[in-house]
GROMACS .gro file of C-alpha atoms in nm:
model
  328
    1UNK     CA    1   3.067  -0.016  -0.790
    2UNK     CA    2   2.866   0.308  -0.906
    3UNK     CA    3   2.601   0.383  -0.669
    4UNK     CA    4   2.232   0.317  -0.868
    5UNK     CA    5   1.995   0.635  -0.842
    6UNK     CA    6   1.704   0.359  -0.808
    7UNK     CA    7   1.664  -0.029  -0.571
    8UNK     CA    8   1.331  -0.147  -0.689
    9UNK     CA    9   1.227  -0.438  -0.461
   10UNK     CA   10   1.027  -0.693  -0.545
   11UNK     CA   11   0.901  -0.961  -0.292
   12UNK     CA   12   0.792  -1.251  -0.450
   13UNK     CA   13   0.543  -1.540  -0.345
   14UNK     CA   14   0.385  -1.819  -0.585
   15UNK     CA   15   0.356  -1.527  -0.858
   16UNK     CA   16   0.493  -1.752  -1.217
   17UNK     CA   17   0.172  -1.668  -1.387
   18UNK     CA   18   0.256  -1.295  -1.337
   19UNK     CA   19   0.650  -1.283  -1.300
   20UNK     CA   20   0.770  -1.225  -1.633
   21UNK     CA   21   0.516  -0.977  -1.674
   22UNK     CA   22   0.617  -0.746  -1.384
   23UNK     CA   23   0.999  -0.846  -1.413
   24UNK     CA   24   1.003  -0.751  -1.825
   25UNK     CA   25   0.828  -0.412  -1.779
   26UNK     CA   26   1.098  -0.316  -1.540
   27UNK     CA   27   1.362  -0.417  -1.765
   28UNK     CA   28   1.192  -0.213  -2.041
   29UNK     CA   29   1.183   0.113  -1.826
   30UNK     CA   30   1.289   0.437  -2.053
   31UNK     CA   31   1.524   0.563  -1.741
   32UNK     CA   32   1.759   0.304  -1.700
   33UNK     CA   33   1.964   0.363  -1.369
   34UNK     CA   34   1.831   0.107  -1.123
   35UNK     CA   35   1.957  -0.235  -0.944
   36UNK     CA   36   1.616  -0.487  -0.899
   37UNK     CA   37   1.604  -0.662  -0.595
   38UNK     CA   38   1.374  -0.998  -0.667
   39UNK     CA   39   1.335  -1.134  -0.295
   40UNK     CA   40   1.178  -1.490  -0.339
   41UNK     CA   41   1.011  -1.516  -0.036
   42UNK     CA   42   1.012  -1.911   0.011
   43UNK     CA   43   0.757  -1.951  -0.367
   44UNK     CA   44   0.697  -2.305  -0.380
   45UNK     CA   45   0.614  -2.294  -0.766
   46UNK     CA   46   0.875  -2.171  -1.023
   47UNK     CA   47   0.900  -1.805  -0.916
   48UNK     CA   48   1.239  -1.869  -0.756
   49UNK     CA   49   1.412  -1.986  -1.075
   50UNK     CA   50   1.251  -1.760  -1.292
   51UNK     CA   51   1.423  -1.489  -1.065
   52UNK     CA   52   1.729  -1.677  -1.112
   53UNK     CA   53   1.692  -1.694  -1.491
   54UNK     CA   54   1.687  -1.287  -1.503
   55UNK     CA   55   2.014  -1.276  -1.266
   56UNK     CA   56   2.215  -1.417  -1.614
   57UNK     CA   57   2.020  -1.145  -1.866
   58UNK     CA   58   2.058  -0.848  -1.675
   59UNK     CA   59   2.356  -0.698  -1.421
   60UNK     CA   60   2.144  -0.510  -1.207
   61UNK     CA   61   1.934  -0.783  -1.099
   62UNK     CA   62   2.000  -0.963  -0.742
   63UNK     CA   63   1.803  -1.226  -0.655
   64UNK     CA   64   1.766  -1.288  -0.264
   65UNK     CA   65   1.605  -1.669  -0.186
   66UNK     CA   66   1.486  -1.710   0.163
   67UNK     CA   67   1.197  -1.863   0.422
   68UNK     CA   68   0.872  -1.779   0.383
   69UNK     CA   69   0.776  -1.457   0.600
   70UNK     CA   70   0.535  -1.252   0.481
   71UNK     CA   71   0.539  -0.936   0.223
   72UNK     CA   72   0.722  -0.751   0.494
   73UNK     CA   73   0.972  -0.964   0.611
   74UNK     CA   74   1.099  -0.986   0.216
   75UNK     CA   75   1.112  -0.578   0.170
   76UNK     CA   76   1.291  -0.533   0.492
   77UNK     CA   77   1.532  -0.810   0.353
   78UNK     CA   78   1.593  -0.566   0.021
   79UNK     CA   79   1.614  -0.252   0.225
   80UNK     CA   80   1.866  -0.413   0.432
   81UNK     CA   81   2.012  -0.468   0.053
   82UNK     CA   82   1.925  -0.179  -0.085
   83UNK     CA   83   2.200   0.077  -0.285
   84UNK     CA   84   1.986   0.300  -0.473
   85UNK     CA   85   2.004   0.643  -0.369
   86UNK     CA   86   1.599   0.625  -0.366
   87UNK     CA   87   1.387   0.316  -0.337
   88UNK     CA   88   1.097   0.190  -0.514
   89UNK     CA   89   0.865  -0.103  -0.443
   90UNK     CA   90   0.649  -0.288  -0.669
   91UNK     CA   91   0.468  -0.557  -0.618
   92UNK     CA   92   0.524  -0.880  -0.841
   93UNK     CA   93   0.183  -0.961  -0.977
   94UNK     CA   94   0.191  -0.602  -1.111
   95UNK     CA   95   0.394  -0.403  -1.376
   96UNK     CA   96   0.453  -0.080  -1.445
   97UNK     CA   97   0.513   0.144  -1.808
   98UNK     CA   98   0.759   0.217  -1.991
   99UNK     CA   99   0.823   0.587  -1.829
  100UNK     CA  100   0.690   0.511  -1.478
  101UNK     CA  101   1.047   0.546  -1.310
  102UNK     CA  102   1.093   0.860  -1.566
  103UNK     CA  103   0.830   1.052  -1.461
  104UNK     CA  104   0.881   0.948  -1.070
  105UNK     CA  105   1.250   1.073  -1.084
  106UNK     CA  106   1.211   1.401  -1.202
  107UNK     CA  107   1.050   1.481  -0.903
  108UNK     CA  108   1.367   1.418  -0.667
  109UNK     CA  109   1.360   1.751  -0.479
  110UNK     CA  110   1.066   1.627  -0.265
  111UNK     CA  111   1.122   1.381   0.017
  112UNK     CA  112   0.830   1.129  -0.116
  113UNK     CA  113   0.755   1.092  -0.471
  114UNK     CA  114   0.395   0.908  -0.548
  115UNK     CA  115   0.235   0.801  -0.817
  116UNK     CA  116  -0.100   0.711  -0.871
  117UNK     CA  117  -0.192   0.364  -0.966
  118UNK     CA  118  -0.495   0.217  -1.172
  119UNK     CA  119  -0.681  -0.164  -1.071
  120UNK     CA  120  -0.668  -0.388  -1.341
  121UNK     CA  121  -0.988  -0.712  -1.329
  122UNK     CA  122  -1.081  -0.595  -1.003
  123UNK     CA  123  -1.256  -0.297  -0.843
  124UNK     CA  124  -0.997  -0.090  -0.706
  125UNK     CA  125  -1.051   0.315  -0.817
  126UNK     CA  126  -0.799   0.455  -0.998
  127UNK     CA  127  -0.618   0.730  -0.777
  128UNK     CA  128  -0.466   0.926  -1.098
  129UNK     CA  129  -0.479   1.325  -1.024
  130UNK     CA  130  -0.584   1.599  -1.241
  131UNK     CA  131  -0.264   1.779  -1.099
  132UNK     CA  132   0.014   1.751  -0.906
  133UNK     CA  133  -0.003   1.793  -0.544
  134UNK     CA  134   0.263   1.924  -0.262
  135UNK     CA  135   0.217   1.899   0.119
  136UNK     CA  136   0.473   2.052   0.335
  137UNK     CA  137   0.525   1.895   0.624
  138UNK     CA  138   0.757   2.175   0.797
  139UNK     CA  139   0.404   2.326   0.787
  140UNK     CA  140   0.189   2.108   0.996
  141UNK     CA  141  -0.092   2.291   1.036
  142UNK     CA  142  -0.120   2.350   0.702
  143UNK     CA  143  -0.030   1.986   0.572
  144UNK     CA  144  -0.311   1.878   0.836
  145UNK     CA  145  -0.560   2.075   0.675
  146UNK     CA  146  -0.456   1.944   0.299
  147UNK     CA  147  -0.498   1.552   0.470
  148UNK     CA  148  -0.794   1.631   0.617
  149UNK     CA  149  -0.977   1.741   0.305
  150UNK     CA  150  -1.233   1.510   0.199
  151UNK     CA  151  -1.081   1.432  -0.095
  152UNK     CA  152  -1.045   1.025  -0.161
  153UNK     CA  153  -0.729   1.033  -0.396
  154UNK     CA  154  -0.544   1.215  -0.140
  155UNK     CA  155  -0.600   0.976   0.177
  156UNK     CA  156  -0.573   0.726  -0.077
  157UNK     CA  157  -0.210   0.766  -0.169
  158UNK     CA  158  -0.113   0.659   0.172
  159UNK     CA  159  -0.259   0.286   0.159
  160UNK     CA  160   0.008   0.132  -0.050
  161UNK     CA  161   0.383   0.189  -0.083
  162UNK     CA  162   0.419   0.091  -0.418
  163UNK     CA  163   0.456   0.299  -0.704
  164UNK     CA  164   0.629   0.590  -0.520
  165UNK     CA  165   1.021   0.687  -0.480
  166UNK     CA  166   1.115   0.728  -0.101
  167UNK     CA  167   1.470   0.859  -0.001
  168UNK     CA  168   1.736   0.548   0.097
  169UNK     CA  169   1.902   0.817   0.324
  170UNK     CA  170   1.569   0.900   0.525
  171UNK     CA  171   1.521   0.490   0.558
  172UNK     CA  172   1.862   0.434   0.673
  173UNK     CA  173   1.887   0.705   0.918
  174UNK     CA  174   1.589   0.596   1.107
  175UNK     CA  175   1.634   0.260   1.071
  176UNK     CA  176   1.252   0.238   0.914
  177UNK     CA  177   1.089  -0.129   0.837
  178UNK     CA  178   0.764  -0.260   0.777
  179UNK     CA  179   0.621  -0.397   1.056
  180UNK     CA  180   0.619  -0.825   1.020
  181UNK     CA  181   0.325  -0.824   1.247
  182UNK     CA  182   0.131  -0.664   1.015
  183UNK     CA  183  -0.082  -0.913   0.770
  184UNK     CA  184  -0.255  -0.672   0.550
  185UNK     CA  185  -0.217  -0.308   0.517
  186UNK     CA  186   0.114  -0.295   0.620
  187UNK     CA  187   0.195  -0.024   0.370
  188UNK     CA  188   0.029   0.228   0.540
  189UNK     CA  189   0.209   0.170   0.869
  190UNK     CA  190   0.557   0.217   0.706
  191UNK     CA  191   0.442   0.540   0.532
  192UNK     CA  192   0.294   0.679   0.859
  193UNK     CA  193   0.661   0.585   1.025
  194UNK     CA  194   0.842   0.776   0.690
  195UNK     CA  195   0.591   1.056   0.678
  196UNK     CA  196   0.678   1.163   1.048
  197UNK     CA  197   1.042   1.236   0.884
  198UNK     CA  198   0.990   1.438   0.593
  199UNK     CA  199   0.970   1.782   0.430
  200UNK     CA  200   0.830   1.794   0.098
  201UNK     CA  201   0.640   1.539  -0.067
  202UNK     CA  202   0.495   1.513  -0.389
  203UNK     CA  203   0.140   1.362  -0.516
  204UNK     CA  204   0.219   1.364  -0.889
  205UNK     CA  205  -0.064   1.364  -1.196
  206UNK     CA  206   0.033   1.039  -1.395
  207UNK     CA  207  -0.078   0.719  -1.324
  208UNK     CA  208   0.159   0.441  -1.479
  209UNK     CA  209   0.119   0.173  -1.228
  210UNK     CA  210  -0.128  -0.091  -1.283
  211UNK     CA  211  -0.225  -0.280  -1.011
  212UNK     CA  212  -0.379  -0.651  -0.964
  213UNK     CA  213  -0.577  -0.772  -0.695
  214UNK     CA  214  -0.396  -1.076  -0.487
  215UNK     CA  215  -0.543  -1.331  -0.401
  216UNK     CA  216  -0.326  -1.366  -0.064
  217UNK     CA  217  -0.437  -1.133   0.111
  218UNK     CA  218  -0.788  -1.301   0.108
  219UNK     CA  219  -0.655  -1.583   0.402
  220UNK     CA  220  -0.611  -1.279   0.641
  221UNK     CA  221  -0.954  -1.063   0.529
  222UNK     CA  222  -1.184  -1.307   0.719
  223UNK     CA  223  -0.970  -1.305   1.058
  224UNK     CA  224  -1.186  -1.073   1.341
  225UNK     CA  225  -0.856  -1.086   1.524
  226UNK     CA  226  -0.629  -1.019   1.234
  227UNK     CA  227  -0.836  -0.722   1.185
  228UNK     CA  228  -0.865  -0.609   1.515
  229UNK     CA  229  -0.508  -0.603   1.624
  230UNK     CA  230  -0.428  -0.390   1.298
  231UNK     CA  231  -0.653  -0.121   1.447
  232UNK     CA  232  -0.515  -0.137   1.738
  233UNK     CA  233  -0.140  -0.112   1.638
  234UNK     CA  234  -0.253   0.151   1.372
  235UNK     CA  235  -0.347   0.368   1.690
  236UNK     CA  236  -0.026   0.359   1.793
  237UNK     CA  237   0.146   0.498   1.462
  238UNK     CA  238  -0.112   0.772   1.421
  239UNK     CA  239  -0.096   0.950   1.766
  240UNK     CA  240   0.298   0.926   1.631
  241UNK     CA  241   0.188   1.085   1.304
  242UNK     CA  242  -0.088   1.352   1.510
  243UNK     CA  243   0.164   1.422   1.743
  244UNK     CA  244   0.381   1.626   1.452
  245UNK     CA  245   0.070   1.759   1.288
  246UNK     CA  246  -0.078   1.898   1.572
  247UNK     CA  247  -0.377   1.645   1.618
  248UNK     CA  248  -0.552   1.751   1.337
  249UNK     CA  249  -0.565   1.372   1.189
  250UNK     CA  250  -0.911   1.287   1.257
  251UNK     CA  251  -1.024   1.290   0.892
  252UNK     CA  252  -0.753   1.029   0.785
  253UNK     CA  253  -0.790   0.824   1.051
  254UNK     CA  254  -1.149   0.793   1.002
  255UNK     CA  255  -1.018   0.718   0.653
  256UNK     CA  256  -0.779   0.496   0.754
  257UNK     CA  257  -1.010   0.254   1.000
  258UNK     CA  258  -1.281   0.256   0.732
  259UNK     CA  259  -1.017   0.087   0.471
  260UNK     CA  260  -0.946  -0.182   0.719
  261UNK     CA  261  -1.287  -0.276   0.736
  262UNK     CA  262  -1.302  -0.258   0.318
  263UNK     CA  263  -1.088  -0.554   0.311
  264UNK     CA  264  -1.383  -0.767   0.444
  265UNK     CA  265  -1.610  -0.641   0.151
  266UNK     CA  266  -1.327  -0.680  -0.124
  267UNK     CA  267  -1.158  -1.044  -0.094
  268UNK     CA  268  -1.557  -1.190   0.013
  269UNK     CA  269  -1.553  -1.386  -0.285
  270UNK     CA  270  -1.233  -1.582  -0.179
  271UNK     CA  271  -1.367  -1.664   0.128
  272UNK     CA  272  -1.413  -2.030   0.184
  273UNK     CA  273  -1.626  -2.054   0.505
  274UNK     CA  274  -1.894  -1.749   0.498
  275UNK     CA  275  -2.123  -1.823   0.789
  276UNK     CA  276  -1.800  -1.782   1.023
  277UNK     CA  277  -1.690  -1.499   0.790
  278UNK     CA  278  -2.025  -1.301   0.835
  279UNK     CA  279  -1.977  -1.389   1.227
  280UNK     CA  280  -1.681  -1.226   1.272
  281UNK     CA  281  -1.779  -0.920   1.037
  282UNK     CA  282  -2.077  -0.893   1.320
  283UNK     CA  283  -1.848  -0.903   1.596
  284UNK     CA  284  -1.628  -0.642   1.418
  285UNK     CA  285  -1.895  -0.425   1.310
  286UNK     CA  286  -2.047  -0.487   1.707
  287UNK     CA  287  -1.711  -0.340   1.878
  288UNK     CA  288  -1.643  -0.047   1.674
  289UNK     CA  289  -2.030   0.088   1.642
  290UNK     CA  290  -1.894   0.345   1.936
  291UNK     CA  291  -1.626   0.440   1.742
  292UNK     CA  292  -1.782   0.537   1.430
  293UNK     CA  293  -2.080   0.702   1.629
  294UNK     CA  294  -1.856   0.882   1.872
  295UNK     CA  295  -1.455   0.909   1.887
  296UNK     CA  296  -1.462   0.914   1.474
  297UNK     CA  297  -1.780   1.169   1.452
  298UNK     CA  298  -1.933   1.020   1.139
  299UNK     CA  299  -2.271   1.140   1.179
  300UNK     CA  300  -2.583   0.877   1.295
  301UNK     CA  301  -2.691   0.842   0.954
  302UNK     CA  302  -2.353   0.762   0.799
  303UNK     CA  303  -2.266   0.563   1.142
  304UNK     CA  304  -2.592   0.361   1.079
  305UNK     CA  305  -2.569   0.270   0.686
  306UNK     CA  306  -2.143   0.149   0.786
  307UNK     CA  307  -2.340  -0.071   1.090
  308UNK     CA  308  -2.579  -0.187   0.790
  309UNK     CA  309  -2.311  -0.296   0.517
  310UNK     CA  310  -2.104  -0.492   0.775
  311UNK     CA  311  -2.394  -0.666   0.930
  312UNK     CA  312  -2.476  -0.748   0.580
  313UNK     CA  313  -2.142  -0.796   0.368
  314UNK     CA  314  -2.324  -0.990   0.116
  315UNK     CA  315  -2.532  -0.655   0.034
  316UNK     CA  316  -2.211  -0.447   0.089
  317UNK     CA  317  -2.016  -0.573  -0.139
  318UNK     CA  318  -2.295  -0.556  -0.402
  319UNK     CA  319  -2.338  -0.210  -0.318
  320UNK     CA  320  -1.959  -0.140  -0.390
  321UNK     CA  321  -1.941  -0.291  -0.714
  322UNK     CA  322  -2.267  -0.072  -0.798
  323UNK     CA  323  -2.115   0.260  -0.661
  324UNK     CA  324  -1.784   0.209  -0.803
  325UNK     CA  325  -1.950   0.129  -1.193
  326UNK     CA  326  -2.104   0.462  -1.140
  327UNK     CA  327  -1.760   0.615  -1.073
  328UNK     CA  328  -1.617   0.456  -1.385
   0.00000   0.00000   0.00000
């Protein structure tokens, strides 16, 4: 069997509204040398047979039915799976266009290809670039000082892994997962474990991934302790990540803690229960007031107005949705 230049893998969960959407604009992809991976992670509505469906239209598709684990646990299972030379991940409540994989390929010097993404009916900023964008990481000090810019669609590229190309060979040689404790932003975690590996990576200037906000991720936004175990195992990556860049991370760990707390703010409206909810953002808010004021250095004004919205997520997330119209 020829050896595909591209695995996309595709977890899916209770997506049939969305499916055929995501699963037809990969088929309709301009480059056309790629397997898809569909793993159905344990859907209880018809997302498993529509996967199974595709299997008889299309010879690159493998579908992959198993127990419900979590986003994580189904892209380990298609990078266990995985033949493409590079691998791609999109999620399955999203889709992509027509040249998305065209435009990502060309790039295949670099180690990490990305692409930026734009929200679709929610209020995620688009992180499209005016041009492209190369760090060298056999530089550190200079790749620290690129990350460390205060410049949002840079730190930004590093929250999700869809949308970008990462090398199989780099994946397989380190014997790199996502991390099935991880709940929510478990993307970044992966690409801090990839990152510590490469050379060259790319930030490219199209934007051909459109993204949808999930509902699922919601359940896990209102968990204090959900929350505060991710910062505490995202501590443990980053001195990883500091370590090869010289400890010259501080900006995008700032970064990196403050879009942890965002998730309160951005599924509130899915929240069932919002007098414990605004509890826990309290507590939350309570233990990491040091934190902001001292080991992250924002500033007492900026420490203060953060100590405001969470005490008050209610008026935060109003505030977002105000900000971000502005931006648009």
């Amino acid at each position: 069997m020829i050896r595909p230049k591209v695995t996309i893998i595709v977890p899916v969960y209770n997506v049939e509204k969305y499916l055929t959407c995501c699963i037809g604009s990969i088929l309709s992809q301009s480059f056309k040398d790629f397997e898809l991976l569909l793993i159905d992670d344990g859907s209880s509505d018809l997302s498993g047979e529509i996967c199974d469906d595709y299997v008889e239209k299309d010879a690159r598709i493998r579908v992959f039915h198993k127990e419900n684990g979590g986003v994580s646990s189904a892209r380990n299972l298609g990078l266990d799976n995985a033949q493409g030379e590079w691998i791609c991940f999109i999620d399955s409540d999203d889709w992509v266009e027509v040249d998305f994989l065209k435009e990502l390929i060309q790039y295949d010097s670099f180690d990490l290809v990305v692409g930026g993404c734009e929200g679709v009916g929610c209020m995620i900023y688009s992180t499209k670039r005016n041009e492209n964008l190369i760090i060298d990481f056999k530089q550190p000090n200079k790749a620290a000082q690129i990350l460390n810019a205060n410049n949002e669609n840079t730190i930004s590229a590093f929250y999700y892994s869809c949308g970008k190309l990462f090398r199989n060979s780099i994946i397989s040689q380190y014997d790199l997962r996502f991390d099935i404790r991880m709940k929510m932003c478990e993307d970044t975690c992966f690409l801090i474990q990839y990152l510590i590996h490469v050379n060259e990576i790319i930030l490219s200037n199209f934007s051909l991934y459109r993204y949808r906000l999930s509902s699922i991720p919601s359940k896990y936004a209102s968990d204090y302790n959900c929350c505060k175990t991710h910062i505490d195992l995202f501590d443990g990556y980053l001195s990883e990540l500091e370590y090869i860049l010289n400890d010259k991370m501080i900006i995008l760990k700032r970064k990196i803690y403050t879009a942890i707390l965002t998730q309160y703010l951005i599924h509130l409206k899915a929240i069932e229960n919002y007098s414990v909810f605004k509890q826990e953002v309290c507590a939350f808010n309570d233990d990491f007031t040091y934190m902001f004021w001292k080991e992250m250095n924002f500033g007492r004004i900026k420490s203060w107005i953060y100590c405001l919205i969470f005490r008050f997520p209610l008026l935060g997330y109003n505030l977002m949705r105000i900000l971000l119209s502005y931006k648009r």
